[in-house]
Amino acid sequence: MIDFATIEKKWQERWYKAKLYEAKKNGKKFFIHFAYPGISGYLHVGHMRGFAYSDIIARYKRMKGYNVCFPAGFHASGLPAVSLAKKVERKDEGILNYLRQNGCPEDVIKKLSDPLEVVKYFSRVYVNEYWKRFGFFIDYTRLMDTISPGYKKFIQWQFYKLKEKGLLTQKPHYAPFCPNCGPVAVDKSETDISEGGDAEILEFTVIKFDFDGYILPAATLRPETIFGVTNMWVNPDVEYAIVKVGNEKWIISKEGAKKISNQIEGVEIIDSISGKELVGKKCVVPLVGREVPILPASFADPNVATGIVMSVPAHAPYDYIALKDIKADIEPIVIIEVEGYKIPAKEIVEKMGIKSQKEEEALEDATQKLYKEEFHKGILNENCMEYAGIKISEIKDAVKDDLIAKGNATIMREFSKKVVCRCGESVIIKIVPDQWFIRYSDEELTEMSKEHVESMNIFPAEYKEELPKVLDWFGDRACIRKGKWLGTEFPFKKNWIIEPISDSTLYPAYYIISKYVNEGELDAKEMDNEFFDYVFLGKGKAKNSLWEKIRNDFLYWYPVDVNLGGKEHKTVHFPVFIMNHVAIMEWKHWPKGIFVNWWITQKSGEKISKSKGGAEPIPNAAMKYGVDTMRLYYAHIASPFADIEWDDEAVEQYKKRLYKIYELQEELLKRKGGKKDIDAWLKASFNEEVRKTREAMEKYELRRAANSIYFDIYNKFQWYIKRGGENASLIKNLLKKWICMMAPFTPHIAEEIWEKMGGDGFVSNALFPEEEEIDKDALDKEALLMKTIDDISEIIKVTKIKPSRIYIYTSPRWKWEVAKKSHELHKEGKLDMSTLMKEMMKDEEMKKHSNIPKYAQKLIKEIKKGGKHPHIDEFEYIDNAKDFISQEFNAQVFVYKGDDDAPDPGKRKELAEPLRPAIYVE
Ligand SMILES: [Zn+2]
């Protein structure tokens, strides 16, 4: 029916040949970009959602008369391309299959063991197979990546600026580290890792229990409970390591030993000892000096912290139940007084009916519940020495600090959940003693950024409310790493590379420059700090006319109007995008807008992944559905601010919708008639949809706009045809506007129909329609008719009569008079029963109608609730539509005025009111 592929190819060729996408400078401007994708492999249909939004908005703005700059680039920094290349190099079957399935030619695969080739290849794929394939008006003259020499100069300049402003600092850092790849970033954007982006770093206090000259290091998140320790837990089935830590000898799980060796200097494994050997012996609780037994517990997990656990049975449900399980003769030591409890863990376990260690879920519940109560209401008791009387909520780090100061404890860091590097290795935490940070904690910078956010256009509104909190929370960020990374060398420490989040903050500014680099006018050698100072900050002098030209470009295009990105950027990229602009750029160049889009997920609510559907290569999906179908699907299936499940069936529905619209347009163009009454309605209701669409588009409510364009307008034209509309010139006029409205969403089909209709040039270059004055009466009259038809259908449905005659009574004149007067009085604020009756009785004619008081009373109530003034000639309109109604129901139709001396078999006439005809069917 519609040959999507042919139409797409045809129009893309024409657009790109005419360079419609190229941003031109004159008049008002609009700068939109999406967060550039990391080069991590092929993208999937989910990624196209945000890209499609950007293009729809960019095309809309063009059609509103803006000069739109819509550039794009590739975030090549960091680990992804390197790890892909490594996998190719070691001929990893998984990666080779993946490349082949996505259509990567064999000769290219061979080259992909070089990360630079990976970047080159995928940049081409993104442009040709995704962006151009979807008809995006990205300004392809500005493409750039983050590892080009010019971009690197640009990043170095930024770090000079940050240093000048005192926003760089050095301090020890416990950083996520992959044993294969080196340091990695753990954040929700999951640039470096494949699992665990939302893991937090937990700080365990490792308390050193003396054990016969050795240390038993028990890790805890609640060091204040040390006063209640009655015993230690070790796992009898675990072979523990004996480790030299400074001049101490620790007994710790092997996994724990590996972890602390990355966090504490001078750790060395010297021997091992089985958990069994420890059981039954005794150790000494520091601070308290109490001797306690070492007991066996299978829940002492060697993978969690040190694998040695201290037991506080009065307050830890696990400990209490474990002691009961082994029938140990140990009395809990209560150290926290909480209202309603004597021995809290014992009582909560009994209350919840927990019988054994195996009821892990219930135990976890009990632990959480008790912790909450103790935290909010608990006070340390006399067993806690100098801490007696302190509230748990106020104790904070006091006990921990005391333990550390006395040499009885140290800190160990661990992820709250498993984190896996892109290479497949588990990520650990490792100390970097002199790490460089960007000081995002800077108070002035944070305050200024928060203030600026208030003036920004941020979609959705909830994110605008959230952002100040995110900015407050956003701490110093470790900004460099040592390793084989793609990226820019840090200017203040040799061989260290700036990490990917820190090299992607100000980058939209580089799109101004990339054009000149791509066209060969500007060389990276020329881009020194002086150049960037001049171009971006207006400092110093232009060395040549090109510098001036670029400066002017920058002044014209900047600031960014919309930066669009997925929700994974909410706590990662967007905050640094704002803060770095605020830190470095002049006030007038700070960003104006952010648009966050949610994800396309699998049925399970996860991100789309290779293993489950919806992950077919994008070009295949484009072929299967047509790109206009997919663009419409993205725009209309849901609000941008909600995750959606990819659903082939739903996409098919949009394809059908486009077919239907295409057919309807062909049908409409066949009409060659003249004017009819229904024309006024079509014009008015069409213009109402134009108004709604524009209103929605101004707020980037793409779903609402698409609903008007692809559903409501469609229905209106259908109704128009049904009502016998055939006005060729009106149809042509409105069709053209309709096609213009479709152009941002489904541009290929829009161009195709536009051409068929003999439209001027490209519809992509046309202006977006403006609404004309809307004839409200025309809308109201047709609405009345539609309602009447609905009412008749309803009656038929309820009475199950197959009608041969339909009687329609419109309101009698006296009711109109009452209504008219009531509304007049209401307007003057004088509407009440006695005033209204007095007014009505002035008219002799009215005195004949004894029902006026009853009707007036009802009407007054309705008007006070907001009832509207009836104002159209309903009888005439419905009477004119008699034939239409007759055809609809295949019955004879009689239309009477309520005043008429008319047959009234069902005694319905009485019920007729203005705009509410009474109906009888027989
Ligand atoms: Zn790794």
Short mmCIF file of N, CA, C and O in Angstrom, two decimals, residues 47 158 210 219 325 378 411 476 646 663 684 779 792 843 895:
data_model
loop_
_atom_site.label_atom_id
_atom_site.label_comp_id
_atom_site.label_asym_id
_atom_site.label_seq_id
_atom_site.Cartn_x
_atom_site.Cartn_y
_atom_site.Cartn_z
N HIS A 47 17.04 3.33 22.02
CA HIS A 47 17.83 4.56 21.91
C HIS A 47 17.19 5.55 20.96
O HIS A 47 17.37 6.76 21.10
N GLN A 158 39.37 23.51 29.27
CA GLN A 158 38.39 23.52 30.38
C GLN A 158 39.04 23.24 31.71
O GLN A 158 38.70 23.84 32.72
N ASP A 210 40.80 -8.86 69.82
CA ASP A 210 42.07 -9.52 70.10
C ASP A 210 41.84 -11.02 70.26
O ASP A 210 40.97 -11.45 71.01
N ALA A 219 33.40 -6.75 60.75
CA ALA A 219 32.93 -5.57 60.02
C ALA A 219 31.47 -5.29 60.39
O ALA A 219 30.65 -6.20 60.45
N ASP A 325 19.40 -21.28 67.62
CA ASP A 325 19.58 -22.46 66.75
C ASP A 325 20.65 -23.40 67.28
O ASP A 325 20.50 -24.61 67.20
N GLY A 378 15.64 5.09 70.20
CA GLY A 378 16.54 4.41 71.13
C GLY A 378 17.55 5.33 71.81
O GLY A 378 18.00 6.33 71.25
N ILE A 411 38.58 1.42 58.61
CA ILE A 411 37.43 1.47 57.69
C ILE A 411 37.69 0.56 56.49
O ILE A 411 38.80 0.47 56.01
N ASP A 476 32.27 16.16 45.13
CA ASP A 476 33.47 16.22 44.30
C ASP A 476 33.55 14.98 43.44
O ASP A 476 33.22 13.89 43.88
N TRP A 646 8.65 -2.14 24.86
CA TRP A 646 8.64 -2.31 23.40
C TRP A 646 7.62 -3.38 23.06
O TRP A 646 7.58 -4.43 23.69
N GLU A 663 -4.89 6.55 2.99
CA GLU A 663 -6.11 6.23 2.24
C GLU A 663 -7.12 7.36 2.30
O GLU A 663 -7.72 7.74 1.31
N ALA A 684 -13.89 25.01 11.48
CA ALA A 684 -13.76 25.38 12.89
C ALA A 684 -13.09 24.27 13.69
O ALA A 684 -12.17 24.53 14.48
N LEU A 779 -19.21 24.86 15.68
CA LEU A 779 -18.83 23.70 16.50
C LEU A 779 -19.99 23.24 17.36
O LEU A 779 -20.28 22.05 17.47
N ILE A 792 -30.03 8.97 20.22
CA ILE A 792 -30.91 8.04 19.50
C ILE A 792 -30.33 6.63 19.57
O ILE A 792 -31.04 5.67 19.89
N ASP A 843 -44.13 39.49 30.13
CA ASP A 843 -44.51 39.06 28.78
C ASP A 843 -45.82 38.27 28.88
O ASP A 843 -45.87 37.21 29.48
N VAL A 895 -38.82 16.19 12.71
CA VAL A 895 -38.25 17.16 13.66
C VAL A 895 -39.30 18.23 13.92
O VAL A 895 -39.87 18.81 12.98
#
